Coordinates of C-alpha atoms and ligand atoms in Angstrom, one line a residue:
X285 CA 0.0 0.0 0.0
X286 CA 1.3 3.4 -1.1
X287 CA 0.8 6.8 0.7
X288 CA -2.7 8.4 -0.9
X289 CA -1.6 11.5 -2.6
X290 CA -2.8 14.7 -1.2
X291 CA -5.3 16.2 -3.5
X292 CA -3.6 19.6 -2.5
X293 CA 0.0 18.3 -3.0
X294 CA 1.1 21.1 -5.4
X295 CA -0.3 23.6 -2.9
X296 CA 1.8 21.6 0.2
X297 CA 4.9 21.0 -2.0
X298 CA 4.9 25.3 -2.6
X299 CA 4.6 25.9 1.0
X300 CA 7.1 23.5 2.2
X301 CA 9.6 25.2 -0.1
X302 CA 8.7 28.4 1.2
X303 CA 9.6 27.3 5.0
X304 CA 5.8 26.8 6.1
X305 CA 6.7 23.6 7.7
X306 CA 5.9 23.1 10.9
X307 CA 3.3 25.6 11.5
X308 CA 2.1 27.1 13.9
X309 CA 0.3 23.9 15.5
X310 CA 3.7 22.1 14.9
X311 CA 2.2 20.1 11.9
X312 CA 3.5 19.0 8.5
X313 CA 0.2 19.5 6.3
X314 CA -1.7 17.0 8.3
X315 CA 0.5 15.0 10.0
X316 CA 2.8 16.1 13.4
X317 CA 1.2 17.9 15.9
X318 CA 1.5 17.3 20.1
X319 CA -0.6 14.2 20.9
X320 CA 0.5 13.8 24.2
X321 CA -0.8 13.7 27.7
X322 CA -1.8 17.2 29.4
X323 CA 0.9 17.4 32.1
X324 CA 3.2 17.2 28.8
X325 CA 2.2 20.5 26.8
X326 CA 3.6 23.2 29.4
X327 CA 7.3 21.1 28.8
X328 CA 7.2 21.1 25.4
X329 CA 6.2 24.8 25.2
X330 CA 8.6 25.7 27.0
X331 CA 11.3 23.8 24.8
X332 CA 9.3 25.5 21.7
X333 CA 10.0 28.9 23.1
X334 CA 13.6 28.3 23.9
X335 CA 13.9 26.4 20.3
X336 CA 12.5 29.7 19.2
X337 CA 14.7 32.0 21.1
X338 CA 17.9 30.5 21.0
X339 CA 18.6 27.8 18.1
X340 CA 18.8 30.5 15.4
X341 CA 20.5 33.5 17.5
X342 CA 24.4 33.9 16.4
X343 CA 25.9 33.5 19.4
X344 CA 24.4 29.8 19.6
X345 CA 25.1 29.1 15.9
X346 CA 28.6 29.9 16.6
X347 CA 28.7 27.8 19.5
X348 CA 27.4 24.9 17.6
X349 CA 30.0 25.0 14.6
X350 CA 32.9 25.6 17.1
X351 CA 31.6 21.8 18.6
X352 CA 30.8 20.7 15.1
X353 CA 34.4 21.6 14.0
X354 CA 36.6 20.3 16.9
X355 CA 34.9 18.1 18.3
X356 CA 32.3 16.6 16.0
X357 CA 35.0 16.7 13.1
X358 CA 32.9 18.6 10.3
X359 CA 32.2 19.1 7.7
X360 CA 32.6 15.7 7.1
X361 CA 34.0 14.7 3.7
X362 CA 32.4 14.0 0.5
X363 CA 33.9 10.6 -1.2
X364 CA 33.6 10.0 -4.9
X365 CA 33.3 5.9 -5.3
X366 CA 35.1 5.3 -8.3
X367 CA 34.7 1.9 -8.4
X368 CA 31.4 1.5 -7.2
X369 CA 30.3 3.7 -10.1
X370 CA 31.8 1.7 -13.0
X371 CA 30.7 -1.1 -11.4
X372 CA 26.6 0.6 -11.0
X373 CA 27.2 2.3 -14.5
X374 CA 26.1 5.8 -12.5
X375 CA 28.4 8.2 -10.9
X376 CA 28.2 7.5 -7.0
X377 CA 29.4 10.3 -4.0
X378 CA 28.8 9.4 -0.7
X379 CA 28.3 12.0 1.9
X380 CA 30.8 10.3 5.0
X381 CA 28.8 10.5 8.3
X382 CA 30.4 7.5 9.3
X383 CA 33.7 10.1 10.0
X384 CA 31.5 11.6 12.2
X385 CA 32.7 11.2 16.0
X386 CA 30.9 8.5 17.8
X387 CA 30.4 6.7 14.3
X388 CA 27.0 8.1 12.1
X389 CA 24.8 11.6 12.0
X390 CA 23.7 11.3 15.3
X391 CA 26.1 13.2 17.1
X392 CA 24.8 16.2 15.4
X393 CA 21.8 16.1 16.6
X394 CA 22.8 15.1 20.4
X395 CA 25.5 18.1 20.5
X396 CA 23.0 20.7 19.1
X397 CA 20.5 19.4 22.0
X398 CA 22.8 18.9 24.7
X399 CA 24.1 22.9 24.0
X400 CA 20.2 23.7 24.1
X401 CA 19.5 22.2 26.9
X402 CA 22.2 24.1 29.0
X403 CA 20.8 27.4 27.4
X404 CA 17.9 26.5 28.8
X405 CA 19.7 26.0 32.4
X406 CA 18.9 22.2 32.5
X407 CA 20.7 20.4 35.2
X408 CA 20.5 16.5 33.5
X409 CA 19.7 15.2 30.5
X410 CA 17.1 12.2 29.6
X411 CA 17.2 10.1 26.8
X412 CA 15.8 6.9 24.9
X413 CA 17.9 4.4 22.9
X414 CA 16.8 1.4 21.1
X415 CA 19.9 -0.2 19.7
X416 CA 22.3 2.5 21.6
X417 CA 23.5 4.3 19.2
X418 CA 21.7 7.5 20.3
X419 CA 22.5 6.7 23.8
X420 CA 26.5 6.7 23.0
X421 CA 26.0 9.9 20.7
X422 CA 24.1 11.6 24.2
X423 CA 26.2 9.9 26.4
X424 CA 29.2 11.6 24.6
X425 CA 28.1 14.9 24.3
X426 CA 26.8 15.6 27.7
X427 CA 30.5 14.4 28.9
X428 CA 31.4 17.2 26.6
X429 CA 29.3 20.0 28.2
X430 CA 29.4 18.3 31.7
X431 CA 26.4 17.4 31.8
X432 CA 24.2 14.4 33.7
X433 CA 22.5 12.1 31.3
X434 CA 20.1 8.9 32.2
X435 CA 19.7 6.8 29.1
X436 CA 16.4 4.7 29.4
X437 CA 16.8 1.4 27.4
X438 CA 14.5 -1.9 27.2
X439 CA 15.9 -4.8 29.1
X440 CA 16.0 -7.1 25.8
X441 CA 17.5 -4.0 24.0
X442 CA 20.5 -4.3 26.8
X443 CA 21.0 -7.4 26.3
X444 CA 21.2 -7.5 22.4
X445 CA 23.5 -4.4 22.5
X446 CA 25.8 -4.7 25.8
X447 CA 28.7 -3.0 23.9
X448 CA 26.7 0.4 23.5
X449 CA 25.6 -0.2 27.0
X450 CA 29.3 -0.2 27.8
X451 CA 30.1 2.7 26.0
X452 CA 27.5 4.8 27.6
X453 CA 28.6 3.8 30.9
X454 CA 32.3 4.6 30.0
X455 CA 31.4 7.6 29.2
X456 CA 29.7 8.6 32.5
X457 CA 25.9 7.7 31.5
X458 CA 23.7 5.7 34.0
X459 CA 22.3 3.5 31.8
X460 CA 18.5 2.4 33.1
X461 CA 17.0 -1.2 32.0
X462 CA 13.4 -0.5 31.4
X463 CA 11.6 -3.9 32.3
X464 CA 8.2 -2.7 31.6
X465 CA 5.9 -2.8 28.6
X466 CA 7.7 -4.4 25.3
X467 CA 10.9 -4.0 27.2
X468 CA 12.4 -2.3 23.7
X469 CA 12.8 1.1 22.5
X470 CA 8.9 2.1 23.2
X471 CA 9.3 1.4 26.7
X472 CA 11.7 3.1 26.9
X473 CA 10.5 6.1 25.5
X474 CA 7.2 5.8 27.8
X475 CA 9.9 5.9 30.8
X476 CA 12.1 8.7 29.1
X477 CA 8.9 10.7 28.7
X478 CA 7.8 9.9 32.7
X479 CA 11.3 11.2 33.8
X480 CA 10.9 14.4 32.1
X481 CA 7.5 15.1 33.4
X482 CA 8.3 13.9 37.1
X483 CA 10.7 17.6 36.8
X484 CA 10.5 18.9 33.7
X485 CA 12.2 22.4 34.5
X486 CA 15.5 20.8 35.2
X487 CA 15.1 18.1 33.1
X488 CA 16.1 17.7 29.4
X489 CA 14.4 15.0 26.9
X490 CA 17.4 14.6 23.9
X491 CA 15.3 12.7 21.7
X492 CA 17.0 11.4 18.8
X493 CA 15.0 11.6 15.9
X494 CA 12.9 13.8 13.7
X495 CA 9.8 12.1 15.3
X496 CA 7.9 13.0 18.5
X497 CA 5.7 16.0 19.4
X498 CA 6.2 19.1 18.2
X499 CA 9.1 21.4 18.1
X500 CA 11.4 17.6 18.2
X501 CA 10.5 17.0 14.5
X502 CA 11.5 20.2 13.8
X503 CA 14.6 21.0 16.4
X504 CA 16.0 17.4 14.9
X505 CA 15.4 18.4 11.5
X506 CA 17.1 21.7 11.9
X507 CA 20.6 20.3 13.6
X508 CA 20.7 17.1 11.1
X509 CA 20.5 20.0 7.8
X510 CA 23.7 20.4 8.1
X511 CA 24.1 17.3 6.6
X512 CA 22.9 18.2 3.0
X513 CA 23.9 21.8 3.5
X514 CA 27.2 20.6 3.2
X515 CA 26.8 17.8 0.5
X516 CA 24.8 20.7 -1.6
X517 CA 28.4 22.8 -1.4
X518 CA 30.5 20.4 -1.7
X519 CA 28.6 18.8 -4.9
X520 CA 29.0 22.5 -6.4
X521 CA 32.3 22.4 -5.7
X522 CA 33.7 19.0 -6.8
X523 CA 31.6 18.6 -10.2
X524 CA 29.8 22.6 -10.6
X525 CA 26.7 20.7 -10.6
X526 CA 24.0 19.3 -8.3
X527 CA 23.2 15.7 -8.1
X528 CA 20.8 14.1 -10.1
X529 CA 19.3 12.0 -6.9
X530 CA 19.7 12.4 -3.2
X531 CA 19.6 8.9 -1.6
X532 CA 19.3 8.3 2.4
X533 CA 17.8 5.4 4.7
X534 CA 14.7 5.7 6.5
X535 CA 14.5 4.8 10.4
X536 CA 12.9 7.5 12.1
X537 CA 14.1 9.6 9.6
X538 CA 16.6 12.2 11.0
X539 CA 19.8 11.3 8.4
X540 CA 17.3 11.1 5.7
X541 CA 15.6 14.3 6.6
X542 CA 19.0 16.1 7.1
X543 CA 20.4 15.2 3.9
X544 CA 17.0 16.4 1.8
X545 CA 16.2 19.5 3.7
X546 CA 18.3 21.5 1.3
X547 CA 17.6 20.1 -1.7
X548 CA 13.4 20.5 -1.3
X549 CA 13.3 23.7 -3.6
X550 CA 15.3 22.0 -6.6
X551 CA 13.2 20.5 -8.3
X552 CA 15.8 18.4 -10.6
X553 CA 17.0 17.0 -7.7
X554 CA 15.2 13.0 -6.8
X555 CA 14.9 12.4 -3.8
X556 CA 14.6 8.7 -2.4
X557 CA 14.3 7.5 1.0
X558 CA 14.9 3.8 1.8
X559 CA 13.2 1.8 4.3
X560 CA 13.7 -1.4 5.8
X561 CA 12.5 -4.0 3.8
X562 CA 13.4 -6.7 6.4
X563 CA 12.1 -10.1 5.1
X564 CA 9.4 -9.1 2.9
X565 CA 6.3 -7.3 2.7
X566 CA 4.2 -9.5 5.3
X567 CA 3.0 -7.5 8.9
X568 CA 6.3 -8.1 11.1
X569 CA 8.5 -8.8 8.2
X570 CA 9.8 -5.4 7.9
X571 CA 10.1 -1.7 8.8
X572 CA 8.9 -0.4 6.2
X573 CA 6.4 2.5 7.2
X574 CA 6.0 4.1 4.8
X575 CA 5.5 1.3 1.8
X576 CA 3.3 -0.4 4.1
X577 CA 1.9 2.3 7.2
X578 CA -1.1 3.2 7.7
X579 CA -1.8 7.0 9.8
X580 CA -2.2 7.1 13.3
X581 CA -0.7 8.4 16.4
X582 CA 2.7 7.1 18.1
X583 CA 4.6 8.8 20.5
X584 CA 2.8 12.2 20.3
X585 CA 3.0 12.7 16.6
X586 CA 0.1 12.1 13.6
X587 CA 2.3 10.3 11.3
X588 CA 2.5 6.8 9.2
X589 CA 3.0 3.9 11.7
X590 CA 3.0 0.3 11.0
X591 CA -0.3 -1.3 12.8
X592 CA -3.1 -4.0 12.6
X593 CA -6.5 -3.3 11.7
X594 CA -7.3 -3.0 15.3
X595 CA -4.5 0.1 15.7
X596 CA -2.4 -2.5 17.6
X597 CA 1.5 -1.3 16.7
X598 CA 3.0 -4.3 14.9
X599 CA 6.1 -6.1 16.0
X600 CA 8.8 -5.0 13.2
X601 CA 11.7 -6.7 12.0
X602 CA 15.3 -5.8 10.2
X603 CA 18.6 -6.8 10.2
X604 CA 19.6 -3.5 11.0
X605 CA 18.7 -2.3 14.6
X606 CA 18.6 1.7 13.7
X607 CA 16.0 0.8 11.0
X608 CA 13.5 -1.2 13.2
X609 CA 10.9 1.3 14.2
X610 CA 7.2 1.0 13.4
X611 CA 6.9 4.7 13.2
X612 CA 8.4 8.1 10.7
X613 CA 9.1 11.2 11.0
X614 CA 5.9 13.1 10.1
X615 CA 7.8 15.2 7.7
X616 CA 8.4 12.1 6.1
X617 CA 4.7 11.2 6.0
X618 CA 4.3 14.5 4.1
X619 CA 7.0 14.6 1.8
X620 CA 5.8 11.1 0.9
X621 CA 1.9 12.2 0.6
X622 CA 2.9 15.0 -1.6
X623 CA 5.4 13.1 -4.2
X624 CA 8.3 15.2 -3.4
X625 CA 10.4 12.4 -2.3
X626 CA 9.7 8.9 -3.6
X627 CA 10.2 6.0 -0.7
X628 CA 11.2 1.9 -1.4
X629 CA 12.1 -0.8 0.4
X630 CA 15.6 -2.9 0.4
X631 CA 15.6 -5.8 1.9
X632 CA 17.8 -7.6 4.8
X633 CA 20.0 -9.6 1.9
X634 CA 20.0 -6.6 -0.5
X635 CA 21.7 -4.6 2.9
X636 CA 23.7 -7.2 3.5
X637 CA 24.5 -7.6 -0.5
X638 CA 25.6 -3.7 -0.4
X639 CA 27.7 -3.9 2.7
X640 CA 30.0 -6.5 1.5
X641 CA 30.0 -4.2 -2.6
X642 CA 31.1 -0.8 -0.3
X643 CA 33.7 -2.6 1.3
X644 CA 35.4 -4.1 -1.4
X645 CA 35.0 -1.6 -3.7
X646 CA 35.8 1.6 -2.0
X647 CA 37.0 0.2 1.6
X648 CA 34.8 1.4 3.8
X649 CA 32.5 -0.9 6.2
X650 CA 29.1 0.9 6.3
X651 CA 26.6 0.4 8.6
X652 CA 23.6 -1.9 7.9
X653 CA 21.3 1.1 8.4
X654 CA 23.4 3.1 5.4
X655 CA 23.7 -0.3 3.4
X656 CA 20.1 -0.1 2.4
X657 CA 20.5 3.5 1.2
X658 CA 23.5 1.8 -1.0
X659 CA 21.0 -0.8 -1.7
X660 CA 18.5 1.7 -3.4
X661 CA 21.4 3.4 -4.9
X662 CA 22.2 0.4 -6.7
X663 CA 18.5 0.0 -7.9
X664 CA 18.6 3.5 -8.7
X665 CA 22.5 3.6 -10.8
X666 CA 21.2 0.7 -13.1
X667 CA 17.7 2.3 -14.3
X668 CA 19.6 6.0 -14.6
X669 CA 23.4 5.3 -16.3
X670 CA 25.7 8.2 -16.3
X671 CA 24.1 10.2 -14.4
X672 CA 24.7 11.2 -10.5
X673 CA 23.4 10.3 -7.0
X674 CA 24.4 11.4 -3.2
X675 CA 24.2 8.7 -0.7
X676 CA 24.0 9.9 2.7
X677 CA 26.3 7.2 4.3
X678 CA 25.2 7.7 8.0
X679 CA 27.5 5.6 9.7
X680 CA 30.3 2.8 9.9
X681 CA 29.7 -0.7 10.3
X682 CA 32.2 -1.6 13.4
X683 CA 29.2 -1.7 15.5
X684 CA 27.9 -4.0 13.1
X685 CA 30.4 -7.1 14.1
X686 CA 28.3 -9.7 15.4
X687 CA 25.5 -9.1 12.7
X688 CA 28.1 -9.5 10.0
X689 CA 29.8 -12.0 11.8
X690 CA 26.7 -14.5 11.7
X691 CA 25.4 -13.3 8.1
X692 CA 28.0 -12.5 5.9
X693 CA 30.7 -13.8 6.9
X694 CA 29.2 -17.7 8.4
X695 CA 28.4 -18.7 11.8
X696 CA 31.5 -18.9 14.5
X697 CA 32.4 -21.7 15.9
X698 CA 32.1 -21.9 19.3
Ligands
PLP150 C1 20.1 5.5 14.0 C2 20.6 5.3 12.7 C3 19.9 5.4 11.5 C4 18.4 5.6 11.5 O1 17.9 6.7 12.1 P1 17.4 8.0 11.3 O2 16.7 8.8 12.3 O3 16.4 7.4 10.3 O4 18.5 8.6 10.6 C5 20.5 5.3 10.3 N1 21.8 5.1 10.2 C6 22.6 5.0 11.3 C7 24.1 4.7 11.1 C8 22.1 5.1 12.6 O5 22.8 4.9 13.6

């Protein structure tokens, strides 16, 4: 099942390029908004205001690039894949967030928070993780500012991913199991979520992707931008022209979303996002919102979200962990609604297909999550010869190991 197309779309797609998104009820044409408990609305005002205030002033722009630039290690670099390309019959660049410190695009978004947050004169920080990648990227930059942080994770999730759990803990995070509920990452959202509430003046929520109520959607958006902003200039500069197609995976949506946002208004550009085709198109086969959502509510946002007829969230499945969500961004749901960004599926073995082609091709590991972007790129290269794509390659496969250890590469003995 597709997205319906808006019968409005051209109308959406004009204001979209002309910055209407969010508005002023924090949606993205109908999707977004703030479906949350009461007891929530005066916290996230609150963070709207100081989003409002602060994010765009200089003095906290320049703040931000100085961490970007010494700490973060931007811009990151854009890599022309020679080989990959005469092998795709396209010409492939891939825009390196896997040189990003703490491994993928994440850290941009947890340093941008984690310096809003102090603005704002929070004491600790709060955050979710699923399969810990957010967690480290938090983790990290609060040990930067000198911050607290509590990272709420799903027992199960702790025990799949004990080396993020002993990152974060190296790096001065308490790490809390969260035993409740589907003991994953909704869980542990639910308990991030309580945590703020329970003091929400001194407490700061670093959520971690472009999904939640409003301003998150929005704030993420506007910290992972830098992404494409960079890839736009660096296009320019390396070939005087921009790509032909802008390629990203699809999770929540925040390296996807980062990598478009300045490429909405050109209207040569294709975009395609790339979602988690996991085992195929059956209900818990994949992760693949979008191809196969339906609308509804999930963690305080009007998006797509993968459910049953009854509204029951569905179990989701990929071999990637940063892919296996059942919700999007609701920018994403938009985008989608309207055309202006075209979203497929690749599939575990097509991931797994692409991570082995990057890294003997070009010798760089990528992350499963990225792989399916490469995956789509692939797709993409062979219908379009000659002509050029960006592949937002948001992170390095080291934490990828045991995955690639048990798929790729055979079973262990033991
Ligand atoms: C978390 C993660 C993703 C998925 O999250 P988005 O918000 O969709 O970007 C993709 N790639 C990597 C490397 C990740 O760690």
């Amino acid at each position: 099942m597709s997205t319906p197309a808006l019968p409005e779309a051209s109308r959406l797609l004009a204001e979209l390029i002309a910055g209407c998104f969010p508005d002023a009820r924090g949606r993205f044409g109908p999707f977004g908004g703030r479906y949350v408990p009461e007891t929530l609305i005066p916290a996230l005002e609150r963070l709207e205001r100081g989003v409002r205030e602060h994010l765009h002033e200089p003095d906290f722009q320049a703040q931000l690039t100085e961490q970007l630039t010494s700490w973060v290690g931007r811009p990151t670099a854009l890599t022309f894949a020679a080989r990959l390309s005469a092998r795709w019959g396209a010409k492939l660049w891939l825009k390196r967030e896997d040189l990003a410190h703490t491994g993928a695009h994440k850290i941009n978004n947890a340093i941008g928070q984690a310096l809003l947050a102090q603005r704002l004169g929070a004491r600790r920080i709060v955050a979710e993780t699923g399969a810990g990648q957010h967690g480290v990227a938090s983790a990290a930059a609060c040990a930067r500012l000198g911050l607290p942080c509590t990272v709420y994770m799903g027992s199960i999730d702790m025990e799949r991913q004990a080396p993020n759990v002993g990152r974060m803990r190296l790096l001065g995070a308490e790490v809390v199991p969260v035993t409740s509920g589907d003991r994953t990452l909704r869980a542990a959202i639910d308990e991030a979520l309580r945590a703020w509430v329970s003091d929400p003046r001194a407490t700061y929520y670093l959520l971690g992707s472009v999904v939640g109520p409003h301003p998150y959607p929005y704030l993420v958006r506007e910290l992972q931008s830098v992404i494409g902003r960079e890839a736009r200039a660096q296009m320019l500069a390396a070939t005087g022209a921009l790509p032909d197609a802008v390629i990203a995976c699809v999770g929540g949506g925040s390296n996807s979303m980062g990598a478009f946002h300045a490429f909405i208004a050109d209207a040569a550009v294709e975009m395609i996002g790339v979602e988690a085709g996991g085992r195929g198109a059956g209900l818990g086969e994949n992760a693949a919102t979008l191809a196969f959502g339906r609308p509804g509510v999930l963690h305080g946002a009007y998006s797509m979200l993968l459910q049953n007829e009854d509204g029951q969230i569905r179990e989701t499945h990929s071999v990637s962990a940063g892919l296996d969500y059942p919700g999007v961004g609701p920018e994403h749901a938009l985008l989608a609604a309207i055309g202006r960004v075209h979203y497929q599926t690749a599939g575990d073995a097509e991931a797994l297909a692409a991570v082995r082609a990057l890294s003997e091709c070009e010798g760089i590991l990528p992350a499963l999550e990225s792989a399916h972007a490469l995956a789509g790129a692939e797709c993409w290269a062979r219908a379009n010869p000659g002509r050029s794509m960006l592949v937002c390659l948001s992170g390095r496969g080291d934490k990828d190991m045991s995955t690639l250890q048990q798929t790729l590469l055979g079973p262990q003995p033991s």
